[in-house]
Short mmCIF file of C-alpha atoms and ligand atoms in Angstrom, two decimals:
data_model
loop_
_atom_site.label_atom_id
_atom_site.label_comp_id
_atom_site.label_asym_id
_atom_site.label_seq_id
_atom_site.Cartn_x
_atom_site.Cartn_y
_atom_site.Cartn_z
CA UNK A 1 98.46 98.75 59.43
CA UNK A 2 101.07 98.47 57.23
CA UNK A 3 103.52 96.02 58.74
CA UNK A 4 103.54 92.98 61.00
CA UNK A 5 101.88 89.79 60.64
CA UNK A 6 100.93 86.51 62.59
CA UNK A 7 98.50 85.82 65.12
CA UNK A 8 98.45 88.30 67.86
CA UNK A 9 97.88 87.67 71.69
CA UNK A 10 94.54 89.34 71.39
CA UNK A 11 93.36 87.06 68.43
CA UNK A 12 94.79 83.84 70.13
CA UNK A 13 93.20 84.60 73.28
CA UNK A 14 89.90 85.83 72.12
CA UNK A 15 89.47 82.48 70.27
CA UNK A 16 90.63 80.66 73.14
CA UNK A 17 89.58 82.89 76.28
CA UNK A 18 86.30 81.14 76.16
CA UNK A 19 87.31 77.53 76.04
CA UNK A 20 89.93 78.24 78.69
CA UNK A 21 87.81 79.97 81.16
CA UNK A 22 85.30 77.15 80.52
CA UNK A 23 88.13 74.46 81.19
CA UNK A 24 89.21 76.69 84.44
CA UNK A 25 85.39 76.41 85.56
CA UNK A 26 85.33 72.54 85.10
CA UNK A 27 88.64 71.50 85.96
CA UNK A 28 90.24 74.51 87.93
CA UNK A 29 93.63 75.33 87.76
CA UNK A 30 95.00 72.12 86.87
CA UNK A 31 92.72 72.21 83.76
CA UNK A 32 93.91 75.60 82.78
CA UNK A 33 97.50 74.53 83.12
CA UNK A 34 96.93 71.41 80.83
CA UNK A 35 95.13 73.36 78.40
CA UNK A 36 98.08 76.02 78.29
CA UNK A 37 100.58 73.53 78.12
CA UNK A 38 98.77 72.04 75.24
CA UNK A 39 98.58 75.44 73.22
CA UNK A 40 102.30 76.19 74.38
CA UNK A 41 103.32 76.58 70.74
CA UNK A 42 100.72 78.85 70.14
CA UNK A 43 101.29 81.07 72.93
CA UNK A 44 105.07 81.15 72.14
CA UNK A 45 104.22 82.12 68.39
CA UNK A 46 101.84 84.72 69.27
CA UNK A 47 102.62 88.68 68.52
CA UNK A 48 102.66 90.96 71.67
CA UNK A 49 101.57 94.33 70.49
CA UNK A 50 103.05 97.25 72.36
CA UNK A 51 101.88 100.63 71.31
CA UNK A 52 103.55 103.95 71.69
CA UNK A 53 101.41 106.84 72.97
CA UNK A 54 102.21 110.30 73.84
CA UNK A 55 101.96 113.75 72.66
CA UNK A 56 103.32 114.74 69.29
CA UNK A 57 106.98 115.17 69.28
CA UNK A 58 107.70 113.60 72.58
CA UNK A 59 109.80 111.00 70.42
CA UNK A 60 107.79 107.85 69.75
CA UNK A 61 109.11 107.16 66.34
CA UNK A 62 112.65 108.34 67.25
CA UNK A 63 112.55 105.72 70.26
CA UNK A 64 111.43 102.92 67.77
CA UNK A 65 114.19 103.67 65.48
CA UNK A 66 116.70 103.55 68.34
CA UNK A 67 115.39 100.18 69.65
CA UNK A 68 115.55 98.83 66.16
CA UNK A 69 119.21 100.26 65.71
CA UNK A 70 118.35 102.68 62.94
CA UNK A 71 118.90 106.33 62.20
CA UNK A 72 116.07 108.60 61.21
CA UNK A 73 117.23 108.48 57.77
CA UNK A 74 117.93 104.79 57.27
CA UNK A 75 115.63 102.89 54.99
CA UNK A 76 112.58 101.53 56.64
CA UNK A 77 112.96 103.87 59.79
CA UNK A 78 110.08 105.54 61.14
CA UNK A 79 109.53 109.21 60.02
CA UNK A 80 110.65 111.59 62.80
CA UNK A 81 110.62 115.25 62.73
CA UNK A 82 110.22 118.55 64.53
CA UNK A 83 106.76 118.85 63.13
CA UNK A 84 103.79 116.60 63.66
CA UNK A 85 105.07 113.66 61.70
CA UNK A 86 103.18 110.32 62.41
CA UNK A 87 99.73 110.40 61.15
CA UNK A 88 99.14 106.73 60.60
CA UNK A 89 99.24 103.70 62.95
CA UNK A 90 102.21 101.91 61.95
CA UNK A 91 103.84 98.64 63.33
CA UNK A 92 107.55 97.66 63.50
CA UNK A 93 109.07 94.40 64.74
CA UNK A 94 111.55 94.37 67.14
CA UNK A 95 114.88 93.15 65.65
CA UNK A 96 115.78 90.79 68.35
CA UNK A 97 112.28 89.53 69.21
CA UNK A 98 110.10 89.65 66.07
CA UNK A 99 107.23 88.31 68.09
CA UNK A 100 107.16 91.74 69.70
CA UNK A 101 105.80 94.30 67.53
CA UNK A 102 106.12 98.00 68.41
CA UNK A 103 103.19 99.99 67.08
CA UNK A 104 104.11 103.71 66.33
CA UNK A 105 100.75 105.85 67.26
CA UNK A 106 100.15 109.58 66.20
CA UNK A 107 100.59 112.25 68.89
CA UNK A 108 97.78 112.76 71.07
CA UNK A 109 96.55 116.38 71.57
CA UNK A 110 97.11 117.74 68.15
CA UNK A 111 94.58 119.36 65.67
CA UNK A 112 94.73 116.07 63.74
CA UNK A 113 94.21 114.13 66.88
CA UNK A 114 92.70 116.14 69.73
CA UNK A 115 92.12 114.14 72.97
CA UNK A 116 88.47 113.95 72.76
CA UNK A 117 88.60 111.78 69.33
CA UNK A 118 91.69 110.11 70.02
CA UNK A 119 90.05 107.21 71.85
CA UNK A 120 87.51 106.62 69.16
CA UNK A 121 90.43 106.83 66.32
CA UNK A 122 92.56 104.59 68.17
CA UNK A 123 91.32 101.64 70.41
CA UNK A 124 93.76 100.95 73.13
CA UNK A 125 92.09 97.45 73.37
CA UNK A 126 93.80 96.42 70.52
CA UNK A 127 97.33 96.37 72.40
CA UNK A 128 98.64 94.21 74.70
CA UNK A 129 100.75 96.87 76.28
CA UNK A 130 101.17 100.46 75.91
CA UNK A 131 104.28 102.87 76.66
CA UNK A 132 103.51 106.38 77.46
CA UNK A 133 106.41 108.43 76.03
CA UNK A 134 106.93 111.89 77.33
CA UNK A 135 109.25 114.75 77.11
CA UNK A 136 110.35 117.69 79.08
CA UNK A 137 107.30 118.62 81.35
CA UNK A 138 104.94 116.13 82.32
CA UNK A 139 102.06 117.07 80.55
CA UNK A 140 98.15 116.99 81.24
CA UNK A 141 98.10 114.36 78.08
CA UNK A 142 100.33 112.07 79.86
CA UNK A 143 98.13 111.80 82.84
CA UNK A 144 95.09 111.74 80.61
CA UNK A 145 96.51 108.66 78.53
CA UNK A 146 97.80 107.04 81.80
CA UNK A 147 94.02 107.06 83.14
CA UNK A 148 92.59 106.05 80.16
CA UNK A 149 94.63 103.18 79.93
CA UNK A 150 94.12 102.26 83.77
CA UNK A 151 90.46 102.32 83.04
CA UNK A 152 90.27 99.40 80.64
CA UNK A 153 92.76 97.66 82.69
CA UNK A 154 95.63 97.62 80.35
CA UNK A 155 99.40 97.84 81.63
CA UNK A 156 101.69 100.54 80.69
CA UNK A 157 105.45 101.67 80.71
CA UNK A 158 106.21 105.19 81.05
CA UNK A 159 109.34 106.34 78.98
CA UNK A 160 110.73 109.93 79.61
CA UNK A 161 113.13 110.73 76.44
CA UNK A 162 115.46 113.38 75.78
CA UNK A 163 117.16 112.98 78.91
CA UNK A 164 120.48 113.83 77.43
CA UNK A 165 119.62 116.99 76.19
CA UNK A 166 118.02 117.94 79.59
CA UNK A 167 121.59 117.39 80.89
CA UNK A 168 123.21 119.45 78.41
CA UNK A 169 120.60 122.29 79.14
CA UNK A 170 121.60 122.13 82.69
CA UNK A 171 125.40 122.41 81.86
CA UNK A 172 124.66 125.32 79.82
CA UNK A 173 122.79 127.14 82.44
CA UNK A 174 125.46 126.30 84.87
CA UNK A 175 128.02 127.03 82.58
CA UNK A 176 130.26 123.80 83.55
CA UNK A 177 130.01 120.19 83.13
CA UNK A 178 127.93 118.28 85.65
CA UNK A 179 129.39 115.63 87.97
CA UNK A 180 128.02 112.02 87.79
CA UNK A 181 126.23 112.62 91.23
CA UNK A 182 124.74 115.69 89.92
CA UNK A 183 123.21 113.79 86.74
CA UNK A 184 122.03 111.19 89.13
CA UNK A 185 120.23 114.13 91.04
CA UNK A 186 118.71 115.74 87.92
CA UNK A 187 117.51 112.25 86.70
CA UNK A 188 115.93 111.45 90.38
CA UNK A 189 114.20 114.90 90.32
CA UNK A 190 112.79 113.86 87.06
CA UNK A 191 111.53 110.66 88.32
CA UNK A 192 110.11 112.09 91.52
CA UNK A 193 108.13 114.47 89.35
CA UNK A 194 106.60 111.90 87.31
CA UNK A 195 105.79 109.54 90.36
CA UNK A 196 103.98 112.49 92.06
CA UNK A 197 102.22 113.21 88.88
CA UNK A 198 101.19 109.78 88.38
CA UNK A 199 100.65 109.21 92.06
CA UNK A 200 97.09 107.67 91.22
CA UNK A 201 98.68 105.19 88.77
CA UNK A 202 101.05 102.50 89.81
CA UNK A 203 103.98 102.32 87.29
CA UNK A 204 107.04 102.97 89.52
CA UNK A 205 109.12 99.82 88.40
CA UNK A 206 108.04 100.57 84.80
CA UNK A 207 109.32 103.91 84.54
CA UNK A 208 112.43 104.65 82.17
CA UNK A 209 114.37 107.75 81.81
CA UNK A 210 116.30 107.47 78.38
CA UNK A 211 117.70 109.30 75.52
CA UNK A 212 117.23 107.85 72.15
CA UNK A 213 120.48 109.21 71.02
CA UNK A 214 122.36 107.88 73.82
CA UNK A 215 121.54 104.09 73.60
CA UNK A 216 124.11 102.95 75.91
CA UNK A 217 123.20 105.62 78.65
CA UNK A 218 120.69 106.07 81.62
CA UNK A 219 117.90 103.48 81.59
CA UNK A 220 117.72 102.77 77.77
CA UNK A 221 119.93 99.42 78.50
CA UNK A 222 117.54 98.35 81.02
CA UNK A 223 114.36 99.14 78.85
CA UNK A 224 115.94 97.11 75.92
CA UNK A 225 116.55 94.31 77.86
CA UNK A 226 112.96 94.08 79.10
CA UNK A 227 111.66 94.21 75.44
CA UNK A 228 114.23 91.79 74.42
CA UNK A 229 113.78 88.97 76.76
CA UNK A 230 110.56 87.01 77.53
CA UNK A 231 109.42 89.55 80.43
CA UNK A 232 106.67 91.29 78.33
CA UNK A 233 105.36 87.99 76.88
CA UNK A 234 105.27 86.36 80.60
CA UNK A 235 103.62 89.71 81.75
CA UNK A 236 100.91 89.49 78.79
CA UNK A 237 100.29 85.82 79.62
CA UNK A 238 99.89 86.61 83.38
CA UNK A 239 97.14 89.44 82.37
CA UNK A 240 95.31 87.10 80.11
CA UNK A 241 95.30 84.34 82.74
CA UNK A 242 93.89 86.56 85.20
CA UNK A 243 91.18 87.72 82.79
CA UNK A 244 90.34 84.21 82.27
CA UNK A 245 90.01 83.14 85.72
CA UNK A 246 88.26 86.30 86.97
CA UNK A 247 85.69 85.91 84.26
CA UNK A 248 85.21 82.45 85.63
CA UNK A 249 85.12 83.66 89.00
CA UNK A 250 82.59 86.43 88.39
CA UNK A 251 80.30 83.84 86.64
CA UNK A 252 80.42 81.41 89.61
CA UNK A 253 79.64 84.59 92.19
CA UNK A 254 76.69 85.13 89.94
CA UNK A 255 75.48 81.70 90.52
CA UNK A 256 76.24 81.74 94.20
CA UNK A 257 74.28 85.04 94.60
CA UNK A 258 71.32 83.31 93.00
CA UNK A 259 71.00 80.85 96.12
CA UNK A 260 71.62 83.50 98.83
CA UNK A 261 67.85 83.82 99.57
CA UNK A 262 67.11 80.23 99.74
CA UNK A 263 69.76 79.67 102.24
CA UNK A 264 68.61 83.03 104.41
CA UNK A 265 65.31 81.81 104.56
CA UNK A 266 66.43 78.23 105.63
CA UNK A 267 68.47 79.87 108.42
CA UNK A 268 65.96 82.19 109.38
CA UNK A 269 63.39 79.41 109.90
CA UNK A 270 65.79 76.92 111.45
CA UNK A 271 65.00 76.46 115.17
CA UNK A 272 67.35 78.36 117.27
CA UNK A 273 68.73 75.10 119.06
CA UNK A 274 72.48 74.76 119.05
CA UNK A 275 73.08 77.58 116.83
CA UNK A 276 71.44 75.86 113.88
CA UNK A 277 70.63 78.81 111.88
CA UNK A 278 74.34 80.14 112.31
CA UNK A 279 75.53 76.52 111.48
CA UNK A 280 73.54 76.77 108.01
CA UNK A 281 75.29 80.11 107.14
CA UNK A 282 78.57 78.84 108.05
CA UNK A 283 78.22 75.83 105.93
CA UNK A 284 77.41 77.82 103.03
CA UNK A 285 80.70 79.86 103.65
CA UNK A 286 82.59 76.48 103.49
CA UNK A 287 80.77 75.80 100.37
CA UNK A 288 82.11 79.09 99.00
CA UNK A 289 85.31 78.18 99.89
CA UNK A 290 85.44 74.73 98.02
CA UNK A 291 83.47 76.25 95.21
CA UNK A 292 86.47 78.85 94.66
CA UNK A 293 89.22 76.39 95.71
CA UNK A 294 90.17 78.21 98.55
CA UNK A 295 90.07 75.18 100.99
CA UNK A 296 93.28 73.93 102.29
CA UNK A 297 93.30 70.79 100.13
CA UNK A 298 92.73 72.68 96.81
CA UNK A 299 95.06 75.60 97.66
CA UNK A 300 97.92 73.08 98.23
CA UNK A 301 97.07 71.19 95.01
CA UNK A 302 96.81 74.35 93.08
CA UNK A 303 99.97 75.67 94.19
CA UNK A 304 101.65 72.70 93.32
CA UNK A 305 100.12 72.64 89.64
CA UNK A 306 101.45 76.23 88.95
CA UNK A 307 104.69 75.57 90.73
CA UNK A 308 104.61 78.53 92.92
CA UNK A 309 107.26 79.08 95.54
CA UNK A 310 107.03 77.68 99.12
CA UNK A 311 107.06 81.30 100.48
CA UNK A 312 104.21 82.31 98.23
CA UNK A 313 102.27 79.32 99.14
CA UNK A 314 102.75 80.17 103.02
CA UNK A 315 101.44 83.75 101.89
CA UNK A 316 98.49 82.20 100.38
CA UNK A 317 97.76 80.48 103.56
CA UNK A 318 98.40 83.43 105.97
CA UNK A 319 95.69 85.38 104.22
CA UNK A 320 93.21 82.33 104.63
CA UNK A 321 91.28 83.94 107.24
CA UNK A 322 92.12 87.47 107.54
CA UNK A 323 91.45 89.06 110.93
CA UNK A 324 89.02 91.45 109.33
CA UNK A 325 86.76 88.40 108.15
CA UNK A 326 86.81 87.05 111.61
CA UNK A 327 85.66 90.04 113.25
CA UNK A 328 82.94 90.57 110.66
CA UNK A 329 81.98 87.14 111.14
CA UNK A 330 81.66 87.36 114.85
CA UNK A 331 79.72 90.74 114.92
CA UNK A 332 76.90 88.90 112.97
CA UNK A 333 76.89 86.08 115.28
CA UNK A 334 76.67 88.22 118.05
CA UNK A 335 73.59 89.90 116.38
CA UNK A 336 71.99 86.51 115.96
CA UNK A 337 72.50 85.92 119.46
CA UNK A 338 70.34 89.02 120.09
CA UNK A 339 67.26 87.85 118.11
CA UNK A 340 65.04 85.42 120.07
CA UNK A 341 63.24 82.81 118.21
CA UNK A 342 59.87 83.12 120.33
CA UNK A 343 58.55 86.14 118.99
CA UNK A 344 56.43 86.45 115.88
CA UNK A 345 57.14 86.55 112.26
CA UNK A 346 58.81 89.91 112.27
CA UNK A 347 61.82 88.15 113.82
CA UNK A 348 62.12 85.68 111.13
CA UNK A 349 62.30 88.73 108.75
CA UNK A 350 65.21 90.12 110.97
CA UNK A 351 66.99 86.96 110.96
CA UNK A 352 66.45 86.63 107.25
CA UNK A 353 67.78 89.93 106.54
CA UNK A 354 71.02 89.76 108.84
CA UNK A 355 71.42 86.23 107.02
CA UNK A 356 71.30 87.59 103.57
CA UNK A 357 73.81 90.29 104.49
CA UNK A 358 76.07 87.86 106.05
CA UNK A 359 76.25 85.61 103.01
CA UNK A 360 76.50 88.61 100.58
CA UNK A 361 79.73 89.82 102.55
CA UNK A 362 81.19 86.53 103.03
CA UNK A 363 80.73 85.91 99.27
CA UNK A 364 82.36 89.11 98.30
CA UNK A 365 85.03 88.53 100.51
CA UNK A 366 85.75 85.18 99.32
CA UNK A 367 85.63 86.32 95.65
CA UNK A 368 88.04 88.98 96.25
CA UNK A 369 90.46 86.62 98.00
CA UNK A 370 90.17 84.16 94.79
CA UNK A 371 90.95 86.72 92.71
CA UNK A 372 94.17 87.43 94.57
CA UNK A 373 94.99 83.69 94.96
CA UNK A 374 94.39 83.33 91.03
CA UNK A 375 96.85 86.29 90.46
CA UNK A 376 99.73 84.49 92.53
CA UNK A 377 98.85 81.15 90.63
CA UNK A 378 98.58 82.89 87.21
CA UNK A 379 102.16 83.97 87.57
CA UNK A 380 103.38 80.74 88.84
CA UNK A 381 101.55 78.94 85.34
CA UNK A 382 103.16 82.03 83.25
CA UNK A 383 106.76 81.36 84.75
CA UNK A 384 106.58 77.93 84.08
CA UNK A 385 105.15 78.21 80.66
CA UNK A 386 107.62 80.80 79.42
CA UNK A 387 111.05 79.30 80.76
N1 GTP B 401 117.79 114.72 72.06
C1 GTP B 401 116.81 114.06 71.54
N2 GTP B 401 115.73 114.32 70.82
C2 GTP B 401 114.82 113.44 70.58
C3 GTP B 401 114.78 112.29 71.24
N3 GTP B 401 113.76 111.80 70.85
C4 GTP B 401 113.10 112.58 69.72
N4 GTP B 401 113.98 113.66 69.56
C5 GTP B 401 113.72 114.54 68.64
O1 GTP B 401 112.39 115.23 68.70
C6 GTP B 401 111.59 115.39 67.77
C7 GTP B 401 110.20 114.54 67.61
O2 GTP B 401 110.78 113.13 67.58
P1 GTP B 401 109.48 112.08 66.96
O3 GTP B 401 110.31 110.75 67.30
O4 GTP B 401 109.44 112.39 65.51
O5 GTP B 401 108.46 112.49 67.89
P2 GTP B 401 106.93 111.62 67.65
O6 GTP B 401 106.59 111.65 69.15
O7 GTP B 401 107.07 110.33 66.93
O8 GTP B 401 105.98 112.81 67.05
P3 GTP B 401 104.67 112.57 66.23
O9 GTP B 401 104.95 111.56 65.25
O10 GTP B 401 104.53 113.93 65.47
O11 GTP B 401 103.59 112.12 67.22
C8 GTP B 401 112.81 114.82 66.50
O12 GTP B 401 113.34 116.24 65.95
C9 GTP B 401 113.78 113.78 67.35
O13 GTP B 401 114.95 114.18 66.61
C10 GTP B 401 115.66 112.03 72.34
O14 GTP B 401 115.66 110.90 73.03
N5 GTP B 401 116.78 112.86 72.51
MG1 MG B 402 106.04 109.74 65.36
#
């Protein structure tokens, strides 16, 4: 890459992600928040890399110039043109937010960069976010890009360019100027089309319809605002925190899975008095909840540490024991009731199998919830640290 320096978020996080995950495993959200506060300057000084992808001629380089307030022929501007122009990955710093680096990528689906080899040539993992730039009709390349980016769990924004010339074409067709309402309608039609085409991928609030030659118009100001302030940095931080906590949660899950057979065996051979077998399994469920800090006390504490709002906390509690979980648990208890202990060994086996399944299902559901809760907590921490 030709331009751009400083530590990238990826470099910073890959260095510290292991230690962050470690801190989180040992000291929970509080430990993670402290570690991040200690590293706050490093966070603030990292570059956020946003790559512009899309088919050749969609307007990626022109958009970068527009954001940087440059004409196509200004010195230092990204080369643009009607023939395939960008053939090298080139980074450009955002003028008002120099920590934000816009990376101009070659167009996808050309002879030089066919879709099949694009992924090998350009590793999307290198970037914190991507912007898919699209023009005119929604193309198959756009869907392909969106799916590839989603596959590696990166976030993307979707920018539809050349809207000004769409309006002009429409006026030419109707042989008169369009009213403001009609312009809004044309824009909505384009938006609907993109949303229908991207129905499998969620980018509703990250969709911008612009014309790079009319910077004050359409969604350009909104997009500019988003890139200028700390929204992207905050989002990058949230994604990193989520990755850190999810990694730790999944490691813990593996350890807990390793004890399932032992607990299921204990339950299977427990005397069927006062529901002792069921109690063993339920105890293990409580153990899972404390292990993932989902018990009431931990939840309250973590919410306070990560500074999340009261209504979000209420939401976390509301989900504490979902109806579905309760029903599933009851159906297991009913099954246990059906197995009598007086019969020979095969009933122990039956009880063991049932117990094992109960624990695995419970663990899966607790882990799912832990990930969800940590997503909320991560946004709270990021909000606090990027203020
Ligand atoms: N009217 C209008 N023309 C645009 C807009 N964006 C780009 N163009 C024109 O579209 C052509 C291609 O633009 P580029 O910015 O070079 O496209 P690119 O996506 O970088 O293309 P490659 O580098 O080949 O992948 C140029 O002639 C631009 O002037 C826009 O928003 N409105
Ligand atoms: Mg280009």
